[in-house]
PDB file of C-alpha atoms in Angstrom:
ATOM      1  CA  MET A1129     -88.152 -83.369  11.533  1.00 48.00           C
ATOM      2  CA  ALA A1130     -89.927 -82.778   8.215  1.00 51.00           C
ATOM      3  CA  ARG A1131     -87.684 -81.903   5.324  1.00 60.00           C
ATOM      4  CA  GLN A1132     -87.682 -78.247   4.313  1.00 78.00           C
ATOM      5  CA  LYS A1133     -87.022 -76.816   0.883  1.00 87.00           C
ATOM      6  CA  LYS A1134     -83.287 -76.894   0.238  1.00 94.00           C
ATOM      7  CA  LEU A1135     -81.337 -73.688  -0.485  1.00 97.00           C
ATOM      8  CA  ILE A1136     -78.091 -73.952  -2.439  1.00 97.00           C
ATOM      9  CA  ALA A1137     -76.291 -70.591  -2.227  1.00 98.00           C
ATOM     10  CA  PHE A1138     -73.216 -69.906  -4.351  1.00 98.00           C
ATOM     11  CA  ASN A1139     -71.093 -67.097  -2.875  1.00 98.00           C
ATOM     12  CA  TRP A1140     -68.496 -65.872  -5.354  1.00 98.00           C
ATOM     13  CA  LYS A1141     -66.864 -63.485  -2.867  1.00 97.00           C
ATOM     14  CA  GLU A1142     -64.360 -61.134  -4.619  1.00 98.00           C
ATOM     15  CA  ASN A1143     -64.298 -63.267  -7.771  1.00 98.00           C
ATOM     16  CA  PRO A1144     -63.803 -63.575 -10.692  1.00 98.00           C
ATOM     17  CA  ALA A1145     -61.381 -60.856 -11.768  1.00 96.00           C
ATOM     18  CA  SER A1146     -63.016 -59.994 -15.118  1.00 98.00           C
ATOM     19  CA  ARG A1147     -66.500 -59.392 -16.457  1.00 98.00           C
ATOM     20  CA  ARG A1148     -65.919 -61.964 -19.192  1.00 98.00           C
ATOM     21  CA  ASP A1149     -65.240 -64.692 -16.649  1.00 98.00           C
ATOM     22  CA  ALA A1150     -68.150 -63.548 -14.486  1.00 98.00           C
ATOM     23  CA  VAL A1151     -70.589 -63.778 -17.402  1.00 98.00           C
ATOM     24  CA  ARG A1152     -69.289 -67.220 -18.345  1.00 98.00           C
ATOM     25  CA  LEU A1153     -69.652 -68.444 -14.771  1.00 98.00           C
ATOM     26  CA  PHE A1154     -73.137 -66.985 -14.422  1.00 97.00           C
ATOM     27  CA  ARG A1155     -74.336 -68.600 -17.642  1.00 96.00           C
ATOM     28  CA  GLY A1156     -72.930 -71.966 -16.609  1.00 96.00           C
ATOM     29  CA  THR A1157     -74.559 -71.751 -13.194  1.00 96.00           C
ATOM     30  CA  ALA A1158     -77.898 -70.658 -14.659  1.00 95.00           C
ATOM     31  CA  ALA A1159     -77.829 -73.624 -17.050  1.00 94.00           C
ATOM     32  CA  ALA A1160     -77.044 -76.012 -14.180  1.00 94.00           C
ATOM     33  CA  ALA A1161     -79.855 -74.528 -12.069  1.00 94.00           C
ATOM     34  CA  ARG A1162     -82.435 -75.418 -14.723  1.00 90.00           C
ATOM     35  CA  GLY A1163     -81.916 -79.062 -13.780  1.00 83.00           C
ATOM     36  CA  ALA A1164     -82.718 -78.495 -10.105  1.00 86.00           C
ATOM     37  CA  GLU A1165     -85.814 -79.987  -8.542  1.00 80.00           C
ATOM     38  CA  GLN A1166     -88.867 -77.884  -7.794  1.00 81.00           C
ATOM     39  CA  GLY A1167     -88.184 -78.248  -4.077  1.00 82.00           C
ATOM     40  CA  THR A1168     -84.702 -76.701  -4.271  1.00 92.00           C
ATOM     41  CA  GLU A1169     -83.820 -73.002  -4.414  1.00 95.00           C
ATOM     42  CA  ILE A1170     -80.632 -71.944  -6.200  1.00 96.00           C
ATOM     43  CA  ALA A1171     -79.168 -68.511  -5.468  1.00 98.00           C
ATOM     44  CA  VAL A1172     -76.016 -66.841  -6.788  1.00 98.00           C
ATOM     45  CA  PHE A1173     -74.152 -64.096  -4.918  1.00 98.00           C
ATOM     46  CA  PRO A1174     -71.782 -62.288  -7.323  1.00 98.00           C
ATOM     47  CA  PRO A1175     -69.923 -59.057  -6.507  1.00 98.00           C
ATOM     48  CA  PHE A1176     -72.167 -55.976  -6.403  1.00 98.00           C
ATOM     49  CA  LEU A1177     -71.075 -54.571  -9.775  1.00 97.00           C
ATOM     50  CA  TYR A1178     -72.516 -57.583 -11.659  1.00 98.00           C
ATOM     51  CA  LEU A1179     -75.899 -57.689  -9.940  1.00 98.00           C
ATOM     52  CA  ALA A1180     -77.768 -55.309 -12.250  1.00 97.00           C
ATOM     53  CA  GLU A1181     -76.574 -57.055 -15.424  1.00 97.00           C
ATOM     54  CA  PHE A1182     -77.325 -60.533 -14.105  1.00 97.00           C
ATOM     55  CA  SER A1183     -80.704 -59.539 -12.715  1.00 97.00           C
ATOM     56  CA  ALA A1184     -81.720 -58.357 -16.177  1.00 95.00           C
ATOM     57  CA  ALA A1185     -80.372 -61.589 -17.683  1.00 95.00           C
ATOM     58  CA  VAL A1186     -82.504 -63.916 -15.559  1.00 93.00           C
ATOM     59  CA  ARG A1187     -85.225 -65.169 -17.853  1.00 85.00           C
ATOM     60  CA  LYS A1188     -88.795 -65.997 -16.946  1.00 77.00           C
ATOM     61  CA  GLY A1189     -88.859 -69.635 -15.908  1.00 75.00           C
ATOM     62  CA  ASP A1190     -85.206 -69.732 -14.859  1.00 84.00           C
ATOM     63  CA  ARG A1191     -84.649 -71.631 -11.604  1.00 85.00           C
ATOM     64  CA  LEU A1192     -82.172 -69.045 -10.359  1.00 94.00           C
ATOM     65  CA  MET A1193     -82.287 -66.223  -7.839  1.00 96.00           C
ATOM     66  CA  LEU A1194     -79.720 -63.540  -7.060  1.00 98.00           C
ATOM     67  CA  GLY A1195     -78.374 -62.172  -3.831  1.00 98.00           C
ATOM     68  CA  ALA A1196     -75.943 -59.592  -2.508  1.00 98.00           C
ATOM     69  CA  GLN A1197     -72.901 -60.501  -0.445  1.00 98.00           C
ATOM     70  CA  ASP A1198     -73.750 -57.753   2.044  1.00 98.00           C
ATOM     71  CA  VAL A1199     -76.217 -54.918   2.589  1.00 98.00           C
ATOM     72  CA  PHE A1200     -76.213 -51.702   4.626  1.00 98.00           C
ATOM     73  CA  TRP A1201     -78.807 -50.842   7.289  1.00 98.00           C
ATOM     74  CA  GLU A1202     -79.892 -47.545   5.671  1.00 98.00           C
ATOM     75  CA  SER A1203     -81.648 -47.320   2.312  1.00 96.00           C
ATOM     76  CA  GLN A1204     -79.799 -44.151   1.297  1.00 96.00           C
ATOM     77  CA  GLY A1205     -77.720 -41.330   2.701  1.00 98.00           C
ATOM     78  CA  ALA A1206     -74.177 -40.125   3.310  1.00 98.00           C
ATOM     79  CA  TYR A1207     -72.647 -43.585   3.644  1.00 98.00           C
ATOM     80  CA  THR A1208     -69.764 -43.747   1.192  1.00 98.00           C
ATOM     81  CA  GLY A1209     -69.369 -47.103  -0.486  1.00 97.00           C
ATOM     82  CA  GLU A1210     -72.513 -48.691   0.949  1.00 98.00           C
ATOM     83  CA  ILE A1211     -75.442 -50.342  -0.839  1.00 98.00           C
ATOM     84  CA  GLY A1212     -78.895 -50.065   0.736  1.00 98.00           C
ATOM     85  CA  PRO A1213     -81.623 -52.735   0.692  1.00 98.00           C
ATOM     86  CA  SER A1214     -84.002 -50.590  -1.371  1.00 97.00           C
ATOM     87  CA  MET A1215     -81.351 -50.247  -4.080  1.00 98.00           C
ATOM     88  CA  LEU A1216     -81.067 -54.018  -4.253  1.00 98.00           C
ATOM     89  CA  ARG A1217     -84.815 -54.572  -4.357  1.00 97.00           C
ATOM     90  CA  ASP A1218     -85.040 -52.092  -7.231  1.00 97.00           C
ATOM     91  CA  LEU A1219     -82.983 -54.433  -9.416  1.00 97.00           C
ATOM     92  CA  GLY A1220     -86.009 -56.597 -10.082  1.00 95.00           C
ATOM     93  CA  PRO A1221     -87.769 -59.795  -9.010  1.00 95.00           C
ATOM     94  CA  ALA A1222     -84.698 -62.021  -9.375  1.00 96.00           C
ATOM     95  CA  MET A1223     -82.963 -60.100  -6.591  1.00 97.00           C
ATOM     96  CA  ARG A1224     -84.087 -61.981  -3.471  1.00 97.00           C
ATOM     97  CA  TYR A1225     -81.299 -62.467  -0.905  1.00 98.00           C
ATOM     98  CA  ALA A1226     -78.533 -60.815   1.087  1.00 98.00           C
ATOM     99  CA  ILE A1227     -75.758 -62.500   3.042  1.00 98.00           C
ATOM    100  CA  ILE A1228     -75.222 -60.834   6.415  1.00 98.00           C
ATOM    101  CA  GLY A1229     -72.570 -61.451   9.060  1.00 98.00           C
ATOM    102  CA  HIS A1230     -70.222 -63.582   6.973  1.00 98.00           C
ATOM    103  CA  SER A1231     -67.159 -64.620   8.982  1.00 97.00           C
ATOM    104  CA  GLU A1232     -64.841 -62.758   6.599  1.00 96.00           C
ATOM    105  CA  ARG A1233     -66.679 -59.492   7.169  1.00 97.00           C
ATOM    106  CA  ARG A1234     -66.616 -60.032  10.908  1.00 97.00           C
ATOM    107  CA  GLN A1235     -62.878 -60.772  10.782  1.00 96.00           C
ATOM    108  CA  PHE A1236     -61.542 -58.324   8.202  1.00 97.00           C
ATOM    109  CA  LEU A1237     -64.061 -55.471   8.420  1.00 97.00           C
ATOM    110  CA  GLY A1238     -64.860 -55.537  12.110  1.00 98.00           C
ATOM    111  CA  GLU A1239     -68.591 -56.140  11.830  1.00 98.00           C
ATOM    112  CA  THR A1240     -70.183 -56.439  15.261  1.00 98.00           C
ATOM    113  CA  ASP A1241     -73.300 -58.280  16.391  1.00 98.00           C
ATOM    114  CA  GLU A1242     -75.065 -54.932  16.732  1.00 98.00           C
ATOM    115  CA  MET A1243     -74.229 -53.953  13.134  1.00 98.00           C
ATOM    116  CA  ILE A1244     -75.366 -57.351  11.904  1.00 98.00           C
ATOM    117  CA  ASN A1245     -78.677 -57.037  13.748  1.00 98.00           C
ATOM    118  CA  ARG A1246     -79.311 -53.654  12.153  1.00 98.00           C
ATOM    119  CA  LYS A1247     -78.569 -55.067   8.710  1.00 98.00           C
ATOM    120  CA  VAL A1248     -80.844 -58.066   9.199  1.00 98.00           C
ATOM    121  CA  ARG A1249     -83.720 -55.864  10.347  1.00 98.00           C
ATOM    122  CA  ALA A1250     -83.287 -53.444   7.432  1.00 98.00           C
ATOM    123  CA  ALA A1251     -83.052 -56.222   4.846  1.00 98.00           C
ATOM    124  CA  LEU A1252     -86.179 -57.957   6.111  1.00 98.00           C
ATOM    125  CA  ALA A1253     -88.096 -54.685   6.266  1.00 98.00           C
ATOM    126  CA  SER A1254     -87.290 -54.096   2.584  1.00 97.00           C
ATOM    127  CA  GLY A1255     -88.534 -57.531   1.544  1.00 97.00           C
ATOM    128  CA  LEU A1256     -85.153 -59.183   1.090  1.00 98.00           C
ATOM    129  CA  ARG A1257     -84.528 -62.660   2.445  1.00 98.00           C
ATOM    130  CA  VAL A1258     -81.442 -63.062   4.605  1.00 98.00           C
ATOM    131  CA  ILE A1259     -78.699 -65.639   4.960  1.00 98.00           C
ATOM    132  CA  LEU A1260     -77.281 -64.949   8.410  1.00 98.00           C
ATOM    133  CA  CYS A1261     -73.828 -66.418   9.050  1.00 98.00           C
ATOM    134  CA  VAL A1262     -72.683 -67.641  12.457  1.00 98.00           C
ATOM    135  CA  GLY A1263     -69.824 -69.843  13.623  1.00 98.00           C
ATOM    136  CA  GLU A1264     -66.930 -70.296  16.006  1.00 97.00           C
ATOM    137  CA  GLN A1265     -63.169 -69.810  15.717  1.00 95.00           C
ATOM    138  CA  ALA A1266     -60.590 -72.460  16.579  1.00 93.00           C
ATOM    139  CA  SER A1267     -59.889 -70.827  19.949  1.00 95.00           C
ATOM    140  CA  ILE A1268     -63.507 -71.404  20.954  1.00 97.00           C
ATOM    141  CA  ARG A1269     -63.790 -74.898  19.443  1.00 95.00           C
ATOM    142  CA  ARG A1270     -60.736 -76.011  21.451  1.00 95.00           C
ATOM    143  CA  ASN A1271     -62.787 -75.465  24.602  1.00 96.00           C
ATOM    144  CA  GLY A1272     -65.209 -78.146  23.482  1.00 95.00           C
ATOM    145  CA  ALA A1273     -68.544 -78.572  21.736  1.00 94.00           C
ATOM    146  CA  ALA A1274     -70.526 -76.990  24.573  1.00 96.00           C
ATOM    147  CA  ALA A1275     -68.452 -73.773  24.383  1.00 97.00           C
ATOM    148  CA  ALA A1276     -68.895 -73.664  20.606  1.00 97.00           C
ATOM    149  CA  GLU A1277     -72.656 -74.083  20.889  1.00 97.00           C
ATOM    150  CA  ARG A1278     -72.907 -71.346  23.527  1.00 98.00           C
ATOM    151  CA  HIS A1279     -71.017 -68.989  21.206  1.00 98.00           C
ATOM    152  CA  ILE A1280     -73.245 -69.831  18.235  1.00 98.00           C
ATOM    153  CA  LYS A1281     -76.427 -69.402  20.266  1.00 98.00           C
ATOM    154  CA  GLU A1282     -75.262 -65.996  21.480  1.00 98.00           C
ATOM    155  CA  GLN A1283     -74.521 -64.870  17.911  1.00 98.00           C
ATOM    156  CA  VAL A1284     -77.979 -65.952  16.761  1.00 98.00           C
ATOM    157  CA  LYS A1285     -79.679 -64.315  19.729  1.00 98.00           C
ATOM    158  CA  LYS A1286     -77.946 -60.978  19.139  1.00 98.00           C
ATOM    159  CA  ALA A1287     -78.454 -61.028  15.359  1.00 98.00           C
ATOM    160  CA  LEU A1288     -82.195 -61.706  15.679  1.00 98.00           C
ATOM    161  CA  ARG A1289     -82.872 -59.319  18.559  1.00 98.00           C
ATOM    162  CA  GLY A1290     -86.140 -57.454  18.019  1.00 98.00           C
ATOM    163  CA  ILE A1291     -87.175 -59.675  15.093  1.00 97.00           C
ATOM    164  CA  GLY A1292     -90.493 -61.465  15.509  1.00 96.00           C
ATOM    165  CA  ALA A1293     -91.312 -65.067  14.684  1.00 94.00           C
ATOM    166  CA  ARG A1294     -93.099 -64.195  11.434  1.00 94.00           C
ATOM    167  CA  GLU A1295     -90.193 -62.058  10.209  1.00 96.00           C
ATOM    168  CA  ARG A1296     -87.757 -64.860  11.017  1.00 96.00           C
ATOM    169  CA  ASN A1297     -89.353 -66.933   8.289  1.00 95.00           C
ATOM    170  CA  GLY A1298     -87.290 -64.773   5.908  1.00 97.00           C
ATOM    171  CA  VAL A1299     -84.009 -65.768   7.563  1.00 98.00           C
ATOM    172  CA  SER A1300     -81.852 -68.785   6.775  1.00 98.00           C
ATOM    173  CA  ILE A1301     -78.872 -69.299   9.077  1.00 98.00           C
ATOM    174  CA  ALA A1302     -75.578 -70.609   7.731  1.00 98.00           C
ATOM    175  CA  TYR A1303     -73.267 -72.379  10.165  1.00 98.00           C
ATOM    176  CA  GLU A1304     -69.629 -71.589   9.356  1.00 97.00           C
ATOM    177  CA  PRO A1305     -67.076 -73.646  11.329  1.00 97.00           C
ATOM    178  CA  ILE A1306     -64.401 -70.979  10.934  1.00 95.00           C
ATOM    179  CA  TRP A1307     -61.715 -73.317  12.258  1.00 92.00           C
ATOM    180  CA  ALA A1308     -62.301 -75.672   9.306  1.00 88.00           C
ATOM    181  CA  ILE A1309     -62.567 -73.164   6.454  1.00 85.00           C
ATOM    182  CA  GLY A1310     -59.461 -73.020   4.276  1.00 76.00           C
ATOM    183  CA  THR A1311     -57.427 -74.980   6.839  1.00 74.00           C
ATOM    184  CA  GLY A1312     -57.608 -78.443   5.366  1.00 68.00           C
ATOM    185  CA  ARG A1313     -59.438 -79.627   8.474  1.00 79.00           C
ATOM    186  CA  HIS A1314     -62.770 -81.401   8.168  1.00 81.00           C
ATOM    187  CA  CYS A1315     -65.891 -80.579  10.149  1.00 93.00           C
ATOM    188  CA  PRO A1316     -67.581 -83.913  10.874  1.00 95.00           C
ATOM    189  CA  PRO A1317     -71.198 -83.842   9.696  1.00 97.00           C
ATOM    190  CA  GLU A1318     -72.355 -84.848  13.183  1.00 97.00           C
ATOM    191  CA  GLU A1319     -70.830 -81.632  14.584  1.00 96.00           C
ATOM    192  CA  ALA A1320     -72.587 -79.588  11.895  1.00 97.00           C
ATOM    193  CA  VAL A1321     -75.865 -81.268  12.843  1.00 98.00           C
ATOM    194  CA  ALA A1322     -75.276 -80.430  16.523  1.00 97.00           C
ATOM    195  CA  ALA A1323     -74.651 -76.808  15.548  1.00 98.00           C
ATOM    196  CA  ALA A1324     -77.858 -76.792  13.484  1.00 97.00           C
ATOM    197  CA  ARG A1325     -79.829 -78.003  16.493  1.00 97.00           C
ATOM    198  CA  ALA A1326     -78.253 -75.323  18.684  1.00 98.00           C
ATOM    199  CA  ILE A1327     -79.193 -72.662  16.123  1.00 98.00           C
ATOM    200  CA  ARG A1328     -82.806 -73.836  15.975  1.00 97.00           C
ATOM    201  CA  SER A1329     -83.082 -73.854  19.754  1.00 97.00           C
ATOM    202  CA  VAL A1330     -82.662 -70.067  19.613  1.00 97.00           C
ATOM    203  CA  ALA A1331     -84.039 -69.096  16.201  1.00 97.00           C
ATOM    204  CA  GLY A1332     -87.075 -71.369  16.185  1.00 92.00           C
ATOM    205  CA  GLY A1333     -87.865 -74.856  14.986  1.00 81.00           C
ATOM    206  CA  SER A1334     -88.952 -73.795  11.499  1.00 85.00           C
ATOM    207  CA  CYS A1335     -85.647 -72.019  10.822  1.00 90.00           C
ATOM    208  CA  ARG A1336     -83.765 -73.189   7.730  1.00 96.00           C
ATOM    209  CA  VAL A1337     -80.124 -74.010   8.564  1.00 98.00           C
ATOM    210  CA  LEU A1338     -77.368 -74.203   5.949  1.00 98.00           C
ATOM    211  CA  TYR A1339     -73.865 -75.607   6.240  1.00 97.00           C
ATOM    212  CA  GLY A1340     -71.103 -73.258   5.089  1.00 96.00           C
ATOM    213  CA  GLY A1341     -67.802 -75.027   5.627  1.00 90.00           C
ATOM    214  CA  SER A1342     -65.890 -75.316   2.331  1.00 88.00           C
ATOM    215  CA  VAL A1343     -68.133 -77.908   0.701  1.00 93.00           C
ATOM    216  CA  ASP A1344     -67.706 -79.145  -2.856  1.00 95.00           C
ATOM    217  CA  GLY A1345     -69.280 -81.735  -5.105  1.00 96.00           C
ATOM    218  CA  ALA A1346     -67.543 -84.599  -3.295  1.00 95.00           C
ATOM    219  CA  THR A1347     -68.488 -83.614   0.260  1.00 95.00           C
ATOM    220  CA  VAL A1348     -71.809 -81.778   0.024  1.00 96.00           C
ATOM    221  CA  GLY A1349     -73.855 -84.976   0.209  1.00 96.00           C
ATOM    222  CA  ASP A1350     -72.318 -85.785   3.599  1.00 96.00           C
ATOM    223  CA  TYR A1351     -74.246 -82.808   5.014  1.00 97.00           C
ATOM    224  CA  LEU A1352     -77.368 -82.661   2.866  1.00 96.00           C
ATOM    225  CA  CYS A1353     -78.306 -86.213   3.850  1.00 96.00           C
ATOM    226  CA  TYR A1354     -79.302 -84.929   7.302  1.00 96.00           C
ATOM    227  CA  THR A1355     -82.789 -83.487   7.741  1.00 95.00           C
ATOM    228  CA  GLU A1356     -81.358 -80.913  10.168  1.00 96.00           C
ATOM    229  CA  ILE A1357     -79.334 -79.312   7.341  1.00 97.00           C
ATOM    230  CA  ASN A1358     -81.476 -77.594   4.727  1.00 97.00           C
ATOM    231  CA  GLY A1359     -78.846 -76.469   2.246  1.00 97.00           C
ATOM    232  CA  VAL A1360     -75.329 -75.165   1.829  1.00 97.00           C
ATOM    233  CA  LEU A1361     -73.501 -71.866   1.456  1.00 97.00           C
ATOM    234  CA  VAL A1362     -70.769 -72.642  -1.067  1.00 97.00           C
ATOM    235  CA  GLY A1363     -67.578 -70.594  -1.433  1.00 95.00           C
ATOM    236  CA  GLY A1364     -64.641 -71.634  -3.642  1.00 94.00           C
ATOM    237  CA  ALA A1365     -66.500 -74.413  -5.440  1.00 95.00           C
ATOM    238  CA  SER A1366     -68.962 -71.774  -6.713  1.00 97.00           C
ATOM    239  CA  LEU A1367     -66.318 -70.619  -9.182  1.00 98.00           C
ATOM    240  CA  ARG A1368     -66.102 -73.933 -11.057  1.00 98.00           C
ATOM    241  CA  VAL A1369     -69.114 -74.879 -13.162  1.00 98.00           C
ATOM    242  CA  PRO A1370     -68.396 -78.646 -13.004  1.00 97.00           C
ATOM    243  CA  GLU A1371     -68.476 -78.401  -9.195  1.00 97.00           C
ATOM    244  CA  VAL A1372     -71.664 -76.344  -9.330  1.00 97.00           C
ATOM    245  CA  LYS A1373     -73.296 -79.092 -11.392  1.00 97.00           C
ATOM    246  CA  LYS A1374     -72.186 -81.788  -8.930  1.00 97.00           C
ATOM    247  CA  ILE A1375     -73.503 -79.814  -5.959  1.00 97.00           C
ATOM    248  CA  ILE A1376     -76.881 -79.276  -7.589  1.00 95.00           C
ATOM    249  CA  LYS A1377     -77.023 -82.984  -8.504  1.00 94.00           C
ATOM    250  CA  GLN A1378     -76.364 -83.917  -4.883  1.00 94.00           C
ATOM    251  CA  SER A1379     -79.133 -81.567  -3.775  1.00 92.00           C
ATOM    252  CA  ILE A1380     -81.497 -83.551  -5.999  1.00 89.00           C
ATOM    253  CA  ILE A1381     -80.304 -86.904  -4.603  1.00 89.00           C
ATOM    254  CA  HIS A1382     -80.770 -85.692  -1.040  1.00 88.00           C
ATOM    255  CA  GLY A1383     -83.881 -83.630  -1.682  1.00 77.00           C
TER     256      GLY A1383
END
């Protein structure tokens, strides 16, 4: 399989607690991104309230894009607390991505496959690129690799329902082994590769697949060395600039 352009996505989640720390982290990440290779995309996903400020701060020539940690399926209306795709696009050219279907939103906020499909379709229609998250819980993984792959394929199928092949070019799919995240357990790279192949069998061979299982500067190379894995969705390590630098360096080594 030919190597595709790598995507390194830094998801801050509900962090950091202050604007001062957020600005410091953004500046450090932007500086690190300037050292990335031409064939690597770097995207940062801060909380919503920082997006406008950071979008304005991205300078011409910066190797950094921005994304939202979620997006609603309507552009505007009586939807208290929601942010529509058109609002995000209006922030400027640096605003490129939205994460949809993250395991934490599925778990804590009850997002369903139908809701996720609506969000993906709305984001793509607005011109946003999507990082779609899929993955299996421990209860499914205990039934074996085949059961896990069936679950992942079904998630992908439902999330991409009604989305044509050309539109799917705007979707990257992040595999989250939920059973390994925050548990101290390790997802062997070979299992991540098998999941990537299962995802492509449904989404299409040109689909870009990311690994999203608690990677840091020490482990990211174990996944990026495989041609089947085209980047990473980074969580906790996104909040430490030294780790961000190591991850970007590894993306260059394995580019």
